[in-house]
Amino acid sequence: MVKDKSYLKNILMTAGILLISFVISLLLQHVFKVHEHITAVFIFAVFLISLLTNGYVYGIVAAFISMIAVNYAFTFPFFSINFMIPVNMISAIVMIVIAILTSTLTTQIKRHEAMKAEGEKERMRANLLRAVSHDLRTPLTTIYGSAATLLENRDTLEEEQQTKILQGIKEDSEWLVRMVENLLSITRIDSGNVKIIKTPIVLEELIDSVIVKFRKRYPDFDITLDLPEDIVVIPMDAMLIEQVIVNILENAIQHAEGMTELILRVFVLGKQAIFEIKDNGCGISKEKLPYIFSGYYENKEEPSDGQKRNTGIGLSVCKTIIKAHGGDISAENIKGGGAVFRFTLDTEEEIDA
């Protein structure tokens, strides 16, 4: 299907450029009484076709068509083909050479860009795998150690100690589940096999669901809400957008040291809903900020066997989901302290409350 569209696009582009060239040549000949630049018009057309289409075929075909058009319609004697005239032969050779050279150059450039893009994907996969390997190892080791402790010392451990160990296993298991959810989301969308299915969702219902999920995980943290008074309807995959908001809120709790306030604000600007999540914590380091959504950031000062850390996989998931919805996402530090994460989604018409 994609190849068929590519063929059709190339054919239409070739036909369109040749048609425009023919019309321009007619104007030059009959309106402006200029004959000497008509060949140059078709040579330029062949160059454009070779540059904008894929492969060699369209440029070479355009060269032959242009050669015949110049010979038949714009070279005396008109309406007859005669390649024995030196000027016609030279024009034909020039057009074919330009088509071949330009097609070769553009093909090499496109191949180089494809290889570069594939290399970048491989680098990101390697970074993601390295980050995931590090992050999964710590909770798995903790779970294994805690379970072994319970099995080996069940009779000697007090009930309070057992409860504390079980609580740790539960928290690490929940963290692993969220990590797996994030990985499944990003690979599902990046594969291109699954399209985002948007359904109209009322903003207030979305936020209510987010708050319920968030409070189950972090009952001791309060979120200040700032939402529009009017009913706002946003086409989205609600589960994925909930995941985005929860990931950003969780990122603030894990990394915004000194945070005393966490604000979730949503407002409508034109045909877009803008989501802002602000905190008054320590902000994002200048070194980390450019890579915040890349999926991996290596901090050499962190111990390799440290506590669970957010490598940015959750934020990488956020970027993937928002881009799949046609929106934008960004992060920046606030002058007074703290950071703000911002993403946009297209809205439907507002309904007055």
PDB file of C-alpha atoms in Angstrom, residues 85-272:
ATOM      1  CA  ILE A  85      20.074  18.085 -35.869  1.00  0.00           C
ATOM      2  CA  PRO A  86      23.162  18.627 -33.656  1.00  0.00           C
ATOM      3  CA  VAL A  87      21.315  20.950 -31.247  1.00  0.00           C
ATOM      4  CA  ASN A  88      18.655  18.310 -30.618  1.00  0.00           C
ATOM      5  CA  MET A  89      21.266  15.617 -30.057  1.00  0.00           C
ATOM      6  CA  ILE A  90      23.203  17.775 -27.592  1.00  0.00           C
ATOM      7  CA  SER A  91      20.014  18.674 -25.698  1.00  0.00           C
ATOM      8  CA  ALA A  92      19.025  15.024 -25.475  1.00  0.00           C
ATOM      9  CA  ILE A  93      22.431  13.968 -24.162  1.00  0.00           C
ATOM     10  CA  VAL A  94      22.492  16.812 -21.613  1.00  0.00           C
ATOM     11  CA  MET A  95      19.042  15.910 -20.296  1.00  0.00           C
ATOM     12  CA  ILE A  96      19.866  12.215 -19.905  1.00  0.00           C
ATOM     13  CA  VAL A  97      23.209  12.961 -18.193  1.00  0.00           C
ATOM     14  CA  ILE A  98      21.536  15.409 -15.791  1.00  0.00           C
ATOM     15  CA  ALA A  99      18.828  12.858 -15.008  1.00  0.00           C
ATOM     16  CA  ILE A 100      21.367  10.101 -14.275  1.00  0.00           C
ATOM     17  CA  LEU A 101      23.706  12.285 -12.202  1.00  0.00           C
ATOM     18  CA  THR A 102      20.942  13.907 -10.177  1.00  0.00           C
ATOM     19  CA  SER A 103      19.161  10.590  -9.536  1.00  0.00           C
ATOM     20  CA  THR A 104      22.445   9.007  -8.453  1.00  0.00           C
ATOM     21  CA  LEU A 105      23.198  11.855  -6.078  1.00  0.00           C
ATOM     22  CA  THR A 106      19.724  11.927  -4.510  1.00  0.00           C
ATOM     23  CA  THR A 107      19.641   8.123  -4.191  1.00  0.00           C
ATOM     24  CA  GLN A 108      22.961   8.153  -2.338  1.00  0.00           C
ATOM     25  CA  ILE A 109      21.794  10.967  -0.056  1.00  0.00           C
ATOM     26  CA  LYS A 110      18.550   9.151   0.781  1.00  0.00           C
ATOM     27  CA  ARG A 111      20.434   5.910   1.419  1.00  0.00           C
ATOM     28  CA  HIS A 112      22.860   7.736   3.694  1.00  0.00           C
ATOM     29  CA  GLU A 113      19.980   9.360   5.609  1.00  0.00           C
ATOM     30  CA  ALA A 114      18.244   5.990   5.993  1.00  0.00           C
ATOM     31  CA  MET A 115      21.433   4.401   7.330  1.00  0.00           C
ATOM     32  CA  LYS A 116      21.930   7.317   9.705  1.00  0.00           C
ATOM     33  CA  ALA A 117      18.341   7.042  10.974  1.00  0.00           C
ATOM     34  CA  GLU A 118      18.708   3.291  11.468  1.00  0.00           C
ATOM     35  CA  GLY A 119      21.987   3.827  13.307  1.00  0.00           C
ATOM     36  CA  GLU A 120      20.286   6.348  15.590  1.00  0.00           C
ATOM     37  CA  LYS A 121      17.493   3.852  16.299  1.00  0.00           C
ATOM     38  CA  GLU A 122      20.034   1.163  17.146  1.00  0.00           C
ATOM     39  CA  ARG A 123      21.834   3.558  19.477  1.00  0.00           C
ATOM     40  CA  MET A 124      18.577   4.418  21.230  1.00  0.00           C
ATOM     41  CA  ARG A 125      17.686   0.714  21.516  1.00  0.00           C
ATOM     42  CA  ALA A 126      21.080  -0.002  23.058  1.00  0.00           C
ATOM     43  CA  ASN A 127      20.685   2.888  25.516  1.00  0.00           C
ATOM     44  CA  LEU A 128      17.168   1.766  26.399  1.00  0.00           C
ATOM     45  CA  LEU A 129      18.293  -1.831  26.933  1.00  0.00           C
ATOM     46  CA  ARG A 130      21.190  -0.714  29.115  1.00  0.00           C
ATOM     47  CA  ALA A 131      18.902   1.533  31.167  1.00  0.00           C
ATOM     48  CA  VAL A 132      16.222  -1.131  31.560  1.00  0.00           C
ATOM     49  CA  SER A 133      18.796  -3.748  32.549  1.00  0.00           C
ATOM     50  CA  HIS A 134      20.066  -1.461  35.304  1.00  0.00           C
ATOM     51  CA  ASP A 135      16.642  -0.480  36.578  1.00  0.00           C
ATOM     52  CA  LEU A 136      15.157  -3.972  36.547  1.00  0.00           C
ATOM     53  CA  ARG A 137      18.116  -5.543  38.326  1.00  0.00           C
ATOM     54  CA  THR A 138      17.729  -3.500  41.543  1.00  0.00           C
ATOM     55  CA  PRO A 139      14.054  -4.283  42.361  1.00  0.00           C
ATOM     56  CA  LEU A 140      14.410  -7.900  41.220  1.00  0.00           C
ATOM     57  CA  THR A 141      17.395  -8.360  43.517  1.00  0.00           C
ATOM     58  CA  THR A 142      15.458  -6.765  46.377  1.00  0.00           C
ATOM     59  CA  ILE A 143      12.412  -8.964  45.777  1.00  0.00           C
ATOM     60  CA  TYR A 144      14.569 -12.087  45.604  1.00  0.00           C
ATOM     61  CA  GLY A 145      16.454 -11.171  48.774  1.00  0.00           C
ATOM     62  CA  SER A 146      13.286 -10.280  50.686  1.00  0.00           C
ATOM     63  CA  ALA A 147      11.526 -13.481  49.643  1.00  0.00           C
ATOM     64  CA  ALA A 148      14.562 -15.557  50.615  1.00  0.00           C
ATOM     65  CA  THR A 149      14.694 -13.825  54.001  1.00  0.00           C
ATOM     66  CA  LEU A 150      11.038 -14.627  54.664  1.00  0.00           C
ATOM     67  CA  LEU A 151      11.445 -18.261  53.682  1.00  0.00           C
ATOM     68  CA  GLU A 152      14.623 -18.815  55.700  1.00  0.00           C
ATOM     69  CA  ASN A 153      13.710 -16.795  58.803  1.00  0.00           C
ATOM     70  CA  ARG A 154       9.926 -16.976  58.906  1.00  0.00           C
ATOM     71  CA  ASP A 155       9.873 -18.464  62.404  1.00  0.00           C
ATOM     72  CA  THR A 156      12.297 -15.933  63.911  1.00  0.00           C
ATOM     73  CA  LEU A 157      10.975 -12.750  62.307  1.00  0.00           C
ATOM     74  CA  GLU A 158       8.370 -10.728  64.159  1.00  0.00           C
ATOM     75  CA  GLU A 159       5.061  -9.995  62.490  1.00  0.00           C
ATOM     76  CA  GLU A 160       5.959  -6.316  62.084  1.00  0.00           C
ATOM     77  CA  GLN A 161       9.226  -7.243  60.348  1.00  0.00           C
ATOM     78  CA  GLN A 162       7.438  -9.655  58.025  1.00  0.00           C
ATOM     79  CA  THR A 163       4.876  -6.984  57.161  1.00  0.00           C
ATOM     80  CA  LYS A 164       7.625  -4.499  56.382  1.00  0.00           C
ATOM     81  CA  ILE A 165       9.403  -6.992  54.110  1.00  0.00           C
ATOM     82  CA  LEU A 166       6.147  -7.872  52.343  1.00  0.00           C
ATOM     83  CA  GLN A 167       5.369  -4.181  51.885  1.00  0.00           C
ATOM     84  CA  GLY A 168       8.776  -3.724  50.241  1.00  0.00           C
ATOM     85  CA  ILE A 169       8.108  -6.668  47.913  1.00  0.00           C
ATOM     86  CA  LYS A 170       4.722  -5.175  47.031  1.00  0.00           C
ATOM     87  CA  GLU A 171       6.206  -1.728  46.257  1.00  0.00           C
ATOM     88  CA  ASP A 172       9.009  -3.165  44.127  1.00  0.00           C
ATOM     89  CA  SER A 173       6.509  -5.377  42.274  1.00  0.00           C
ATOM     90  CA  GLU A 174       4.271  -2.378  41.557  1.00  0.00           C
ATOM     91  CA  TRP A 175       7.304  -0.459  40.277  1.00  0.00           C
ATOM     92  CA  LEU A 176       8.182  -3.353  37.952  1.00  0.00           C
ATOM     93  CA  VAL A 177       4.599  -3.490  36.668  1.00  0.00           C
ATOM     94  CA  ARG A 178       4.692   0.234  35.833  1.00  0.00           C
ATOM     95  CA  MET A 179       8.058  -0.197  34.105  1.00  0.00           C
ATOM     96  CA  VAL A 180       6.677  -3.029  31.980  1.00  0.00           C
ATOM     97  CA  GLU A 181       3.565  -0.971  31.160  1.00  0.00           C
ATOM     98  CA  ASN A 182       5.784   1.883  29.985  1.00  0.00           C
ATOM     99  CA  LEU A 183       7.935  -0.411  27.855  1.00  0.00           C
ATOM    100  CA  LEU A 184       4.895  -2.068  26.291  1.00  0.00           C
ATOM    101  CA  SER A 185       3.382   1.327  25.463  1.00  0.00           C
ATOM    102  CA  ILE A 186       6.503   2.729  23.826  1.00  0.00           C
ATOM    103  CA  THR A 187       7.243  -0.411  21.793  1.00  0.00           C
ATOM    104  CA  ARG A 188       3.596  -0.788  20.761  1.00  0.00           C
ATOM    105  CA  ILE A 189       3.422   2.754  19.399  1.00  0.00           C
ATOM    106  CA  ASP A 190       6.945   2.840  17.920  1.00  0.00           C
ATOM    107  CA  SER A 191       6.325  -0.389  16.012  1.00  0.00           C
ATOM    108  CA  GLY A 192       3.821   1.433  13.809  1.00  0.00           C
ATOM    109  CA  ASN A 193       1.532  -1.610  13.807  1.00  0.00           C
ATOM    110  CA  VAL A 194      -0.936  -0.061  16.234  1.00  0.00           C
ATOM    111  CA  LYS A 195      -2.664   3.222  15.570  1.00  0.00           C
ATOM    112  CA  ILE A 196      -3.939   5.525  18.278  1.00  0.00           C
ATOM    113  CA  ILE A 197      -7.719   5.235  18.491  1.00  0.00           C
ATOM    114  CA  LYS A 198      -9.085   8.514  19.809  1.00  0.00           C
ATOM    115  CA  THR A 199     -12.435   8.821  21.543  1.00  0.00           C
ATOM    116  CA  PRO A 200     -13.927  12.050  22.944  1.00  0.00           C
ATOM    117  CA  ILE A 201     -13.109  12.253  26.661  1.00  0.00           C
ATOM    118  CA  VAL A 202     -14.338  14.895  29.095  1.00  0.00           C
ATOM    119  CA  LEU A 203     -11.313  16.506  30.738  1.00  0.00           C
ATOM    120  CA  GLU A 204     -12.745  16.376  34.271  1.00  0.00           C
ATOM    121  CA  GLU A 205     -13.359  12.626  33.997  1.00  0.00           C
ATOM    122  CA  LEU A 206      -9.787  12.096  32.809  1.00  0.00           C
ATOM    123  CA  ILE A 207      -8.316  14.051  35.720  1.00  0.00           C
ATOM    124  CA  ASP A 208     -10.560  12.267  38.249  1.00  0.00           C
ATOM    125  CA  SER A 209      -9.265   8.916  36.992  1.00  0.00           C
ATOM    126  CA  VAL A 210      -5.651  10.150  37.165  1.00  0.00           C
ATOM    127  CA  ILE A 211      -6.065  11.385  40.743  1.00  0.00           C
ATOM    128  CA  VAL A 212      -7.609   8.081  41.867  1.00  0.00           C
ATOM    129  CA  LYS A 213      -4.692   6.097  40.406  1.00  0.00           C
ATOM    130  CA  PHE A 214      -2.124   8.522  41.751  1.00  0.00           C
ATOM    131  CA  ARG A 215      -3.492   8.482  45.318  1.00  0.00           C
ATOM    132  CA  LYS A 216      -3.417   4.688  45.370  1.00  0.00           C
ATOM    133  CA  ARG A 217       0.326   4.844  44.740  1.00  0.00           C
ATOM    134  CA  TYR A 218       1.139   7.996  46.716  1.00  0.00           C
ATOM    135  CA  PRO A 219      -1.526   8.556  49.382  1.00  0.00           C
ATOM    136  CA  ASP A 220       0.656  11.051  51.279  1.00  0.00           C
ATOM    137  CA  PHE A 221       1.073  13.506  48.386  1.00  0.00           C
ATOM    138  CA  ASP A 222      -1.496  16.164  47.540  1.00  0.00           C
ATOM    139  CA  ILE A 223      -1.981  17.646  44.082  1.00  0.00           C
ATOM    140  CA  THR A 224      -3.344  21.155  43.531  1.00  0.00           C
ATOM    141  CA  LEU A 225      -5.744  21.188  40.565  1.00  0.00           C
ATOM    142  CA  ASP A 226      -6.414  24.166  38.301  1.00  0.00           C
ATOM    143  CA  LEU A 227      -8.972  23.191  35.639  1.00  0.00           C
ATOM    144  CA  PRO A 228     -11.230  25.141  33.240  1.00  0.00           C
ATOM    145  CA  GLU A 229     -14.732  25.919  34.453  1.00  0.00           C
ATOM    146  CA  ASP A 230     -16.222  24.950  31.089  1.00  0.00           C
ATOM    147  CA  ILE A 231     -16.568  21.343  29.990  1.00  0.00           C
ATOM    148  CA  VAL A 232     -13.655  20.478  27.712  1.00  0.00           C
ATOM    149  CA  VAL A 233     -13.807  17.451  25.418  1.00  0.00           C
ATOM    150  CA  ILE A 234     -10.534  16.049  24.072  1.00  0.00           C
ATOM    151  CA  PRO A 235     -10.204  13.204  21.524  1.00  0.00           C
ATOM    152  CA  MET A 236      -7.617  10.782  22.944  1.00  0.00           C
ATOM    153  CA  ASP A 237      -6.686   7.295  24.023  1.00  0.00           C
ATOM    154  CA  ALA A 238      -7.615   7.899  27.664  1.00  0.00           C
ATOM    155  CA  MET A 239      -5.481   5.088  29.136  1.00  0.00           C
ATOM    156  CA  LEU A 240      -2.354   6.347  27.389  1.00  0.00           C
ATOM    157  CA  ILE A 241      -2.891   9.986  28.377  1.00  0.00           C
ATOM    158  CA  GLU A 242      -3.521   8.899  31.977  1.00  0.00           C
ATOM    159  CA  GLN A 243      -0.186   7.095  31.785  1.00  0.00           C
ATOM    160  CA  VAL A 244       1.499  10.290  30.583  1.00  0.00           C
ATOM    161  CA  ILE A 245       0.152  12.402  33.444  1.00  0.00           C
ATOM    162  CA  VAL A 246       0.902   9.777  36.113  1.00  0.00           C
ATOM    163  CA  ASN A 247       4.443   9.309  34.746  1.00  0.00           C
ATOM    164  CA  ILE A 248       5.150  13.042  34.972  1.00  0.00           C
ATOM    165  CA  LEU A 249       3.645  13.310  38.463  1.00  0.00           C
ATOM    166  CA  GLU A 250       5.674  10.297  39.582  1.00  0.00           C
ATOM    167  CA  ASN A 251       8.818  11.802  38.062  1.00  0.00           C
ATOM    168  CA  ALA A 252       8.298  14.927  40.167  1.00  0.00           C
ATOM    169  CA  ILE A 253       7.901  12.910  43.367  1.00  0.00           C
ATOM    170  CA  GLN A 254      11.036  10.887  42.671  1.00  0.00           C
ATOM    171  CA  HIS A 255      13.309  13.732  41.589  1.00  0.00           C
ATOM    172  CA  ALA A 256      11.990  17.113  42.752  1.00  0.00           C
ATOM    173  CA  GLU A 257      13.942  17.296  46.000  1.00  0.00           C
ATOM    174  CA  GLY A 258      12.534  19.784  48.492  1.00  0.00           C
ATOM    175  CA  MET A 259       9.156  19.845  46.725  1.00  0.00           C
ATOM    176  CA  THR A 260       6.272  21.066  48.870  1.00  0.00           C
ATOM    177  CA  GLU A 261       3.727  21.775  46.124  1.00  0.00           C
ATOM    178  CA  LEU A 262       2.676  19.861  43.014  1.00  0.00           C
ATOM    179  CA  ILE A 263       0.252  21.588  40.635  1.00  0.00           C
ATOM    180  CA  LEU A 264      -1.695  20.069  37.750  1.00  0.00           C
ATOM    181  CA  ARG A 265      -3.084  22.841  35.573  1.00  0.00           C
ATOM    182  CA  VAL A 266      -5.062  22.521  32.351  1.00  0.00           C
ATOM    183  CA  PHE A 267      -6.235  25.418  30.210  1.00  0.00           C
ATOM    184  CA  VAL A 268      -7.541  25.851  26.682  1.00  0.00           C
ATOM    185  CA  LEU A 269      -5.823  28.089  24.164  1.00  0.00           C
ATOM    186  CA  GLY A 270      -7.500  28.221  20.780  1.00  0.00           C
ATOM    187  CA  LYS A 271      -8.155  24.640  19.696  1.00  0.00           C
ATOM    188  CA  GLN A 272      -5.608  23.116  22.046  1.00  0.00           C
TER     189      GLN A 272
END
